[in-house]
Amino acid sequence: MQYRPLGRTGIMVSPVALGAMMFATSFGNPDPADSARIIHRALDAGINLVDTADAYGDSEEVVGRALKGRRDDVVLATKFGRAVDDDPARRGASRRWIVTAVENSLRRLGTDHIDLYQLHRPDPDTDIEETLSALTDLVRSGKVRAVGTSQAPASGIVEAQWVAERRGLVRFRTEQCAYSILNRGAEREVLPAAQRFGMGTLIWGPLGQGMLTGRVRRGGVSDLRRVGLLRHLSDERRIEVVEQLVPLAEEAGVPLTHLAVAFVVAHPGVTSALLGPRTMAQLDDLLAGVDLALGDDLLDRIDGIVPPGVDVSALDQEFRPPALLDPQLRRRPVAGRSAA
């Protein structure tokens, strides 16, 4: 396994990392012991970054127990900010919630520090200065080593960098964004912004939330658990792209899963792609492709199917700014809508 710098943190991480969402017993692998074996197999293969979140059910607890005796071998990342229950005060990026959330994560993970603490979603209701101030205190206390964002728009990345510089606060060192052959929108602004500010990037969904496994095909019956829950998994535009990618992978002599991950890690702005296996077989399949390097000709042909910077369609899980959700935020009062 080769290793890459995680931005300018000085931390070296593997180009593929282990996403732990599917280790939650409520909706992922129901056997924590099996999840522990998967985690150990990944570490033995050279993966040294494990990413989870407080919103992933009991994933933090499963990961924490699995890492006992191996904690120092791992760059341990978790996230805060998404709702963990129905209480509206137990979410977001306020100082009040951050200082509570970090203690809860430390307890569940069974550790005294978190290597990378990430804001899971932008919080438009909280001043970014308050968020960075609270995170700065966590870094100075030693409870957190570095901080990052997830699904931040390029404008949010820039704003946070400016505020940190002007107020003498810690900078966000990483961004975790969606990026795959099916969703290349990050190439327009997010990845270039991260590169401009020396940020590392962790990629979620490199397999297109399961569509780039070949398990969602036109006219077929998929065994993916999420097909009935996520609209983009039955989007005809995405299925059409998969139908073009399958023969391309076959012609190249590689599984579609390997092609998808290799495409992501080939981008110079990408640090590490998060693999989210639920079973050992899924992990072994993905590990078998870590040495694949795509040539320019194959990358050009992928560009011909999905042009650079284009999302085939939006992901259900992506962050949407308030003005896209609330019509009243993008409409003047009726009396002021006319130009005359």
Coordinates of N, CA, C and O in Angstrom, one line a residue, residues 37-202:
R37 N -13.6 -8.3 12.5 CA -12.7 -9.1 11.6 C -12.4 -8.3 10.3 O -11.3 -8.3 9.8
I38 N -13.5 -7.7 9.8 CA -13.3 -6.9 8.6 C -12.4 -5.7 8.8 O -11.5 -5.4 8.0
I39 N -12.5 -5.0 9.9 CA -11.6 -3.9 10.3 C -10.2 -4.4 10.4 O -9.3 -3.8 9.8
H40 N -10.0 -5.5 11.0 CA -8.6 -6.0 11.2 C -8.0 -6.5 9.8 O -6.8 -6.3 9.6
R41 N -8.9 -7.0 9.0 CA -8.4 -7.4 7.6 C -8.0 -6.2 6.9 O -6.9 -6.2 6.2
A42 N -8.7 -5.1 7.0 CA -8.4 -3.9 6.3 C -7.0 -3.3 6.8 O -6.2 -2.9 6.0
L43 N -6.9 -3.3 8.1 CA -5.6 -2.8 8.7 C -4.4 -3.7 8.3 O -3.4 -3.2 7.9
D44 N -4.6 -5.0 8.3 CA -3.6 -5.9 7.9 C -3.2 -5.7 6.4 O -2.0 -5.9 6.0
A45 N -4.1 -5.2 5.6 CA -3.9 -5.0 4.2 C -3.2 -3.6 3.9 O -2.8 -3.3 2.8
G46 N -3.0 -2.8 5.0 CA -2.3 -1.5 4.8 C -3.2 -0.3 4.9 O -2.7 0.8 4.9
I47 N -4.5 -0.5 5.0 CA -5.4 0.6 5.2 C -5.2 1.2 6.6 O -5.2 0.4 7.6
N48 N -5.0 2.5 6.7 CA -4.7 3.0 8.0 C -5.6 4.2 8.5 O -5.4 4.8 9.5
L49 N -6.7 4.4 7.7 CA -7.7 5.4 8.1 C -9.1 4.8 8.2 O -9.5 4.1 7.2
V50 N -9.7 5.0 9.3 CA -11.1 4.5 9.5 C -12.0 5.7 9.8 O -11.7 6.5 10.7
D51 N -13.1 5.8 9.1 CA -14.0 6.9 9.2 C -15.4 6.5 9.6 O -16.0 5.6 9.0
T52 N -15.9 7.1 10.7 CA -17.2 6.8 11.1 C -17.9 8.1 11.5 O -17.5 9.2 11.0
A53 N -19.0 8.1 12.2 CA -19.8 9.3 12.6 C -20.7 9.0 13.7 O -21.2 7.8 13.9
D54 N -21.0 10.0 14.5 CA -22.0 9.8 15.6 C -23.4 9.5 15.2 O -24.2 9.0 15.9
A55 N -23.7 9.8 13.9 CA -25.0 9.6 13.4 C -25.2 8.2 12.8 O -26.3 7.9 12.3
Y56 N -24.1 7.4 12.8 CA -24.2 6.0 12.2 C -24.6 5.0 13.2 O -23.9 4.0 13.4
G57 N -25.7 5.2 13.9 CA -26.1 4.2 14.9 C -25.0 3.9 15.9 O -24.5 4.8 16.5
D58 N -24.7 2.6 16.1 CA -23.7 2.2 17.1 C -22.3 1.9 16.4 O -21.5 1.2 16.9
S59 N -22.1 2.5 15.2 CA -20.9 2.3 14.5 C -19.6 2.7 15.3 O -18.6 2.0 15.3
E60 N -19.7 3.8 16.0 CA -18.5 4.3 16.8 C -18.2 3.2 17.9 O -17.0 2.9 18.1
E61 N -19.2 2.6 18.5 CA -18.9 1.7 19.5 C -18.3 0.4 18.9 O -17.4 -0.2 19.5
V62 N -18.8 -0.1 17.8 CA -18.3 -1.2 17.1 C -16.8 -1.0 16.7 O -16.0 -1.9 17.0
V63 N -16.6 0.2 16.2 CA -15.2 0.5 15.8 C -14.3 0.6 17.0 O -13.2 0.1 17.0
G64 N -14.7 1.3 18.0 CA -13.9 1.4 19.2 C -13.5 0.1 19.8 O -12.3 -0.1 20.2
R65 N -14.5 -0.9 19.9 CA -14.1 -2.2 20.5 C -13.1 -2.9 19.6 O -12.2 -3.6 20.0
A66 N -13.3 -2.8 18.2 CA -12.5 -3.5 17.3 C -11.1 -3.0 17.3 O -10.1 -3.7 17.0
L67 N -10.9 -1.7 17.7 CA -9.5 -1.1 17.6 C -8.8 -1.3 18.9 O -7.6 -0.8 19.0
K68 N -9.3 -1.9 19.9 CA -8.6 -2.1 21.2 C -7.3 -2.9 20.9 O -7.3 -3.9 20.3
G69 N -6.2 -2.3 21.3 CA -4.9 -2.9 21.1 C -4.3 -2.5 19.7 O -3.1 -2.7 19.5
R70 N -5.0 -1.8 18.9 CA -4.5 -1.4 17.6 C -4.8 0.1 17.3 O -4.6 0.6 16.2
R71 N -5.2 0.8 18.4 CA -5.6 2.2 18.2 C -4.5 3.1 17.6 O -4.7 3.9 16.7
D72 N -3.2 2.8 18.0 CA -2.1 3.6 17.5 C -1.8 3.4 16.0 O -1.0 4.1 15.4
D73 N -2.3 2.3 15.5 CA -2.1 2.0 14.1 C -3.0 2.7 13.1 O -2.9 2.6 11.9
V74 N -4.0 3.4 13.7 CA -5.1 4.0 12.9 C -5.2 5.5 13.0 O -5.0 6.1 14.0
V75 N -5.5 6.1 11.8 CA -5.9 7.5 11.8 C -7.4 7.4 11.9 O -8.1 7.0 11.0
L76 N -7.9 7.8 13.1 CA -9.3 7.6 13.4 C -10.1 8.9 13.2 O -9.8 9.9 13.8
A77 N -11.1 8.8 12.3 CA -11.9 9.9 12.0 C -13.3 9.7 12.3 O -13.9 8.6 12.1
T78 N -14.0 10.7 12.8 CA -15.4 10.6 13.0 C -16.0 12.0 12.7 O -15.3 13.0 12.4
K79 N -17.4 12.1 12.8 CA -18.1 13.3 12.4 C -19.1 13.6 13.4 O -19.6 12.8 14.1
F80 N -19.5 14.9 13.4 CA -20.6 15.4 14.2 C -21.4 16.4 13.4 O -21.1 16.8 12.3
G81 N -22.6 16.7 13.9 CA -23.5 17.7 13.3 C -24.8 17.2 12.8 O -25.8 17.9 12.8
R82 N -24.9 16.0 12.3 CA -26.2 15.4 11.9 C -27.0 15.0 13.1 O -26.4 14.8 14.2
A83 N -28.3 15.0 13.0 CA -29.2 14.6 14.1 C -28.8 13.2 14.6 O -28.7 12.2 13.8
V84 N -28.7 13.0 15.9 CA -28.5 11.7 16.5 C -29.8 11.2 17.1 O -29.8 10.0 17.5
D85 N -30.8 12.0 17.3 CA -32.1 11.6 17.8 C -33.1 12.7 17.4 O -32.8 13.6 16.6
D86 N -34.2 12.7 18.0 CA -35.3 13.7 17.7 C -35.1 15.0 18.4 O -35.9 15.9 18.0
D87 N -34.2 15.1 19.3 CA -34.0 16.4 20.0 C -33.3 17.4 19.1 O -32.1 17.2 18.6
P88 N -33.9 18.5 18.7 CA -33.3 19.5 17.8 C -32.1 20.2 18.4 O -31.3 20.8 17.6
A89 N -31.8 20.1 19.7 CA -30.7 20.7 20.3 C -29.4 19.8 20.2 O -28.3 20.2 20.4
R90 N -29.6 18.5 19.8 CA -28.5 17.5 19.7 C -28.1 17.3 18.3 O -28.1 16.2 17.7
R91 N -27.7 18.4 17.6 CA -27.2 18.4 16.2 C -26.6 19.8 15.9 O -26.7 20.7 16.8
G92 N -26.1 19.9 14.8 CA -25.6 21.2 14.3 C -24.1 21.4 14.7 O -23.4 20.5 15.2
A93 N -23.7 22.7 14.6 CA -22.3 23.1 14.8 C -22.1 24.1 15.8 O -21.1 24.9 15.8
S94 N -23.0 24.3 16.8 CA -22.8 25.2 17.9 C -21.8 24.7 18.9 O -21.5 23.5 19.0
R95 N -21.2 25.7 19.6 CA -20.2 25.3 20.6 C -20.9 24.4 21.6 O -20.3 23.4 22.1
R96 N -22.1 24.7 22.0 CA -22.9 23.9 23.0 C -22.9 22.4 22.6 O -22.7 21.5 23.4
W97 N -23.2 22.2 21.3 CA -23.4 20.8 20.9 C -22.0 20.1 20.6 O -21.8 19.0 20.9
I98 N -21.1 20.9 20.1 CA -19.7 20.3 19.8 C -19.1 19.8 21.0 O -18.5 18.7 21.0
V99 N -19.1 20.5 22.2 CA -18.4 20.1 23.4 C -19.1 18.9 24.0 O -18.4 18.0 24.6
T100 N -20.3 18.7 23.7 CA -21.0 17.5 24.2 C -20.8 16.3 23.2 O -20.5 15.2 23.7
A101 N -20.9 16.6 21.9 CA -20.8 15.6 20.9 C -19.4 14.9 21.0 O -19.3 13.7 20.8
V102 N -18.3 15.7 21.2 CA -17.0 15.1 21.1 C -16.8 14.2 22.3 O -16.2 13.1 22.2
E103 N -17.3 14.6 23.5 CA -17.2 13.7 24.7 C -17.9 12.4 24.4 O -17.4 11.3 24.8
N104 N -19.1 12.5 23.8 CA -19.9 11.2 23.5 C -19.1 10.3 22.6 O -19.0 9.1 22.7
S105 N -18.5 10.9 21.5 CA -17.7 10.1 20.6 C -16.5 9.5 21.2 O -16.2 8.4 20.9
L106 N -15.8 10.3 22.0 CA -14.6 9.8 22.7 C -15.0 8.6 23.5 O -14.2 7.5 23.5
R107 N -16.1 8.7 24.2 CA -16.5 7.5 25.1 C -16.9 6.3 24.2 O -16.4 5.2 24.5
R108 N -17.6 6.5 23.2 CA -18.0 5.4 22.4 C -16.9 4.8 21.7 O -16.8 3.5 21.5
L109 N -15.9 5.6 21.2 CA -14.7 5.0 20.5 C -13.7 4.5 21.5 O -12.8 3.8 21.0
G110 N -13.8 4.7 22.7 CA -12.9 4.2 23.7 C -11.5 4.7 23.5 O -10.5 4.0 23.7
T111 N -11.4 6.0 23.3 CA -10.1 6.6 23.0 C -10.0 8.0 23.7 O -11.1 8.5 24.1
D112 N -8.8 8.5 23.9 CA -8.7 9.9 24.5 C -8.5 11.0 23.5 O -8.4 12.1 23.8
H113 N -8.4 10.6 22.2 CA -8.3 11.6 21.2 C -8.9 11.1 19.8 O -8.9 9.9 19.6
I114 N -9.3 12.1 19.0 CA -9.8 11.8 17.7 C -8.8 12.4 16.7 O -8.5 13.6 16.8
D115 N -8.3 11.7 15.7 CA -7.3 12.2 14.8 C -7.9 13.2 13.8 O -7.3 14.2 13.5
L116 N -9.2 13.0 13.4 CA -9.8 13.9 12.4 C -11.3 14.0 12.8 O -12.0 13.0 12.7
Y117 N -11.7 15.2 13.2 CA -13.0 15.5 13.7 C -13.7 16.4 12.6 O -13.2 17.5 12.4
Q118 N -14.8 15.9 12.0 CA -15.4 16.5 10.8 C -16.8 17.0 11.1 O -17.6 16.2 11.6
L119 N -17.1 18.2 10.6 CA -18.5 18.7 10.6 C -19.2 17.9 9.5 O -18.9 18.1 8.3
H120 N -20.2 17.1 9.8 CA -20.9 16.2 8.9 C -21.6 16.9 7.8 O -21.7 16.4 6.7
R121 N -22.3 18.0 8.1 CA -23.0 18.8 7.1 C -22.9 20.3 7.5 O -22.8 20.6 8.7
P122 N -22.9 21.2 6.5 CA -22.9 22.6 6.8 C -24.1 22.9 7.7 O -25.1 22.3 7.6
D123 N -23.9 23.9 8.6 CA -24.9 24.3 9.5 C -25.2 25.8 9.3 O -24.5 26.7 9.9
P124 N -26.1 26.2 8.4 CA -26.3 27.6 8.0 C -26.8 28.4 9.2 O -26.7 29.6 9.1
D125 N -27.3 27.8 10.3 CA -27.8 28.6 11.4 C -26.7 28.9 12.4 O -27.0 29.7 13.4
T126 N -25.5 28.5 12.2 CA -24.5 28.7 13.2 C -23.3 29.5 12.5 O -22.9 29.1 11.4
D127 N -22.9 30.6 13.2 CA -21.8 31.4 12.7 C -20.5 30.5 12.6 O -20.2 29.8 13.6
I128 N -19.8 30.5 11.5 CA -18.7 29.6 11.3 C -17.6 29.9 12.3 O -16.8 29.1 12.7
E129 N -17.5 31.2 12.7 CA -16.5 31.6 13.7 C -16.8 30.8 15.1 O -15.8 30.4 15.7
E130 N -18.0 30.7 15.5 CA -18.3 29.9 16.7 C -17.9 28.5 16.6 O -17.3 27.9 17.5
T131 N -18.2 27.9 15.4 CA -17.8 26.5 15.2 C -16.3 26.3 15.2 O -15.7 25.4 15.9
L132 N -15.6 27.2 14.5 CA -14.1 27.1 14.5 C -13.5 27.4 15.9 O -12.5 26.8 16.3
S133 N -14.1 28.3 16.6 CA -13.6 28.6 18.0 C -13.7 27.4 18.9 O -12.8 27.1 19.6
A134 N -14.8 26.7 18.8 CA -15.0 25.5 19.7 C -14.0 24.4 19.2 O -13.4 23.7 20.1
L135 N -13.9 24.2 17.9 CA -12.9 23.2 17.4 C -11.5 23.6 17.8 O -10.7 22.7 18.1
T136 N -11.2 24.9 17.8 CA -9.8 25.3 18.2 C -9.5 24.9 19.6 O -8.4 24.4 19.9
D137 N -10.5 25.0 20.5 CA -10.3 24.6 21.9 C -10.1 23.1 22.0 O -9.3 22.7 22.8
L138 N -10.8 22.4 21.2 CA -10.6 20.9 21.2 C -9.2 20.5 20.8 O -8.6 19.6 21.3
V139 N -8.7 21.2 19.7 CA -7.4 20.9 19.3 C -6.4 21.2 20.3 O -5.4 20.5 20.6
R140 N -6.5 22.4 20.9 CA -5.5 22.8 21.9 C -5.6 22.0 23.2 O -4.6 21.8 23.9
S141 N -6.7 21.4 23.5 CA -6.9 20.5 24.6 C -6.3 19.1 24.4 O -6.1 18.3 25.3
G142 N -6.0 18.8 23.1 CA -5.5 17.5 22.8 C -6.6 16.4 22.5 O -6.2 15.3 22.1
K143 N -7.8 16.8 22.6 CA -8.9 15.8 22.3 C -9.1 15.6 20.8 O -9.6 14.5 20.4
V144 N -8.7 16.5 20.0 CA -8.8 16.4 18.6 C -7.5 16.8 18.0 O -6.8 17.8 18.4
R145 N -7.0 16.1 16.9 CA -5.8 16.4 16.3 C -5.9 17.4 15.1 O -5.1 18.3 14.9
A146 N -6.9 17.1 14.3 CA -7.2 18.0 13.1 C -8.7 18.0 12.9 O -9.5 17.1 13.3
V147 N -9.2 19.0 12.2 CA -10.6 19.2 11.9 C -10.9 19.3 10.4 O -10.0 19.7 9.6
G148 N -12.1 18.9 10.0 CA -12.5 18.9 8.6 C -13.9 19.1 8.4 O -14.7 19.3 9.4
T149 N -14.3 19.2 7.2 CA -15.7 19.4 6.8 C -16.2 18.2 6.0 O -15.4 17.4 5.5
S150 N -17.5 18.1 5.7 CA -18.1 17.1 4.9 C -19.2 17.8 4.1 O -20.1 18.5 4.7
Q151 N -19.2 17.6 2.8 CA -20.2 18.2 1.9 C -20.3 19.8 1.9 O -21.3 20.4 1.7
A152 N -19.2 20.4 2.3 CA -19.1 21.8 2.2 C -19.0 22.3 0.8 O -18.3 21.8 0.0
P153 N -19.8 23.3 0.4 CA -19.6 23.9 -0.9 C -18.3 24.7 -1.0 O -17.7 25.0 0.1
A154 N -17.9 25.0 -2.2 CA -16.6 25.7 -2.3 C -16.6 27.0 -1.6 O -15.7 27.4 -1.0
S155 N -17.8 27.7 -1.7 CA -17.9 29.0 -1.0 C -17.7 28.9 0.5 O -17.1 29.7 1.2
G156 N -18.3 27.8 1.1 CA -18.1 27.5 2.5 C -16.7 27.2 2.9 O -16.2 27.6 3.9
I157 N -16.0 26.5 2.0 CA -14.6 26.2 2.2 C -13.8 27.5 2.3 O -13.0 27.7 3.2
V158 N -14.0 28.4 1.3 CA -13.3 29.6 1.3 C -13.6 30.5 2.5 O -12.7 31.0 3.1
E159 N -14.9 30.6 2.8 CA -15.2 31.4 4.0 C -14.6 30.9 5.3 O -14.1 31.7 6.0
A160 N -14.6 29.6 5.5 CA -14.0 29.1 6.7 C -12.5 29.3 6.7 O -11.9 29.6 7.8
Q161 N -11.8 29.2 5.6 CA -10.4 29.5 5.6 C -10.1 31.0 5.9 O -9.2 31.3 6.7
W162 N -10.9 31.9 5.4 CA -10.7 33.3 5.7 C -10.9 33.6 7.1 O -10.2 34.3 7.8
V163 N -12.0 33.1 7.7 CA -12.3 33.3 9.1 C -11.2 32.8 10.0 O -10.8 33.5 11.0
A164 N -10.8 31.6 9.7 CA -9.7 31.0 10.5 C -8.5 31.9 10.5 O -7.8 32.1 11.5
E165 N -8.1 32.4 9.3 CA -6.9 33.2 9.2 C -7.1 34.5 9.9 O -6.2 34.9 10.7
R166 N -8.2 35.2 9.8 CA -8.4 36.5 10.4 C -8.6 36.4 11.9 O -8.3 37.4 12.6
R167 N -9.1 35.3 12.4 CA -9.4 35.2 13.8 C -8.4 34.4 14.6 O -8.5 34.2 15.8
G168 N -7.4 33.9 13.9 CA -6.3 33.0 14.5 C -6.9 31.7 15.0 O -6.5 31.2 16.1
L169 N -7.8 31.1 14.3 CA -8.4 29.8 14.7 C -7.9 28.7 13.8 O -7.2 28.9 12.8
V170 N -8.1 27.5 14.3 CA -7.7 26.3 13.5 C -8.4 26.3 12.2 O -9.5 26.7 12.0
R171 N -7.7 25.8 11.1 CA -8.3 25.7 9.8 C -8.9 24.3 9.6 O -8.3 23.3 10.1
F172 N -9.9 24.3 8.8 CA -10.4 23.0 8.3 C -9.3 22.4 7.4 O -8.9 23.0 6.4
R173 N -8.8 21.2 7.7 CA -7.7 20.6 7.0 C -8.2 19.6 6.0 O -7.3 19.2 5.1
T174 N -9.4 19.2 6.0 CA -9.9 18.2 5.1 C -11.3 18.5 4.7 O -12.1 19.2 5.4
E175 N -11.7 17.9 3.5 CA -13.1 18.0 3.1 C -13.5 16.6 2.6 O -12.8 15.9 1.9
Q176 N -14.7 16.1 3.1 CA -15.2 14.8 2.7 C -16.4 15.1 1.7 O -17.4 15.6 2.1
C177 N -16.2 14.7 0.5 CA -17.2 15.1 -0.5 C -17.6 13.8 -1.3 O -16.8 12.8 -1.4
A178 N -18.8 13.9 -1.9 CA -19.2 12.8 -2.8 C -18.5 13.0 -4.2 O -18.4 14.1 -4.7
Y179 N -18.0 11.9 -4.7 CA -17.3 11.9 -6.0 C -17.2 10.5 -6.5 O -16.8 9.5 -5.8
S180 N -17.7 10.3 -7.8 CA -17.6 9.1 -8.4 C -17.8 9.3 -9.9 O -18.0 10.5 -10.4
I181 N -17.7 8.3 -10.7 CA -18.0 8.4 -12.2 C -19.3 9.0 -12.4 O -19.5 9.8 -13.4
L182 N -20.3 8.7 -11.6 CA -21.7 9.2 -11.7 C -21.9 10.6 -11.2 O -22.8 11.2 -11.6
N183 N -21.1 11.0 -10.3 CA -21.2 12.3 -9.7 C -19.8 13.0 -9.7 O -19.0 12.9 -8.8
R184 N -19.6 13.8 -10.8 CA -18.3 14.4 -11.0 C -18.4 15.9 -10.7 O -17.5 16.7 -11.0
G185 N -19.5 16.4 -10.1 CA -19.6 17.8 -9.8 C -18.5 18.4 -9.0 O -18.2 19.6 -9.1
A186 N -17.9 17.6 -8.1 CA -16.9 18.1 -7.2 C -15.7 18.6 -8.0 O -14.8 19.4 -7.5
E187 N -15.5 18.1 -9.3 CA -14.4 18.5 -10.1 C -14.5 20.0 -10.5 O -13.4 20.6 -10.8
R188 N -15.6 20.6 -10.4 CA -15.8 22.0 -10.8 C -15.2 23.0 -9.8 O -14.4 23.8 -10.2
E189 N -15.5 22.8 -8.5 CA -15.1 23.8 -7.6 C -14.5 23.2 -6.3 O -13.6 23.7 -5.7
V190 N -15.2 22.2 -5.8 CA -14.8 21.7 -4.4 C -13.4 21.1 -4.4 O -12.6 21.5 -3.6
L191 N -13.1 20.2 -5.4 CA -11.7 19.7 -5.4 C -10.7 20.7 -5.7 O -9.6 20.8 -5.0
P192 N -10.9 21.6 -6.7 CA -9.9 22.7 -6.9 C -9.8 23.6 -5.6 O -8.6 24.0 -5.3
A193 N -10.9 23.9 -4.9 CA -10.7 24.7 -3.7 C -9.9 24.0 -2.6 O -9.1 24.6 -2.0
A194 N -10.2 22.7 -2.5 CA -9.4 22.0 -1.5 C -7.9 22.0 -1.9 O -7.1 22.1 -1.0
Q195 N -7.6 21.8 -3.1 CA -6.2 21.8 -3.6 C -5.6 23.2 -3.3 O -4.5 23.3 -2.9
R196 N -6.4 24.3 -3.6 CA -5.9 25.6 -3.4 C -5.5 25.9 -2.0 O -4.5 26.6 -1.7
F197 N -6.2 25.3 -1.0 CA -5.9 25.6 0.4 C -5.2 24.5 1.1 O -5.1 24.4 2.3
G198 N -4.7 23.6 0.3 CA -3.8 22.5 0.8 C -4.6 21.5 1.7 O -4.1 21.0 2.7
M199 N -5.9 21.3 1.4 CA -6.7 20.4 2.2 C -6.7 19.0 1.6 O -6.6 18.8 0.4
G200 N -6.7 18.0 2.5 CA -6.9 16.7 2.1 C -8.3 16.4 1.8 O -9.2 17.1 2.3
T201 N -8.6 15.4 1.0 CA -10.0 15.1 0.6 C -10.2 13.6 0.8 O -9.5 12.7 0.4
L202 N -11.3 13.3 1.5 CA -11.8 11.9 1.7 C -13.1 11.8 0.8 O -13.9 12.7 0.9

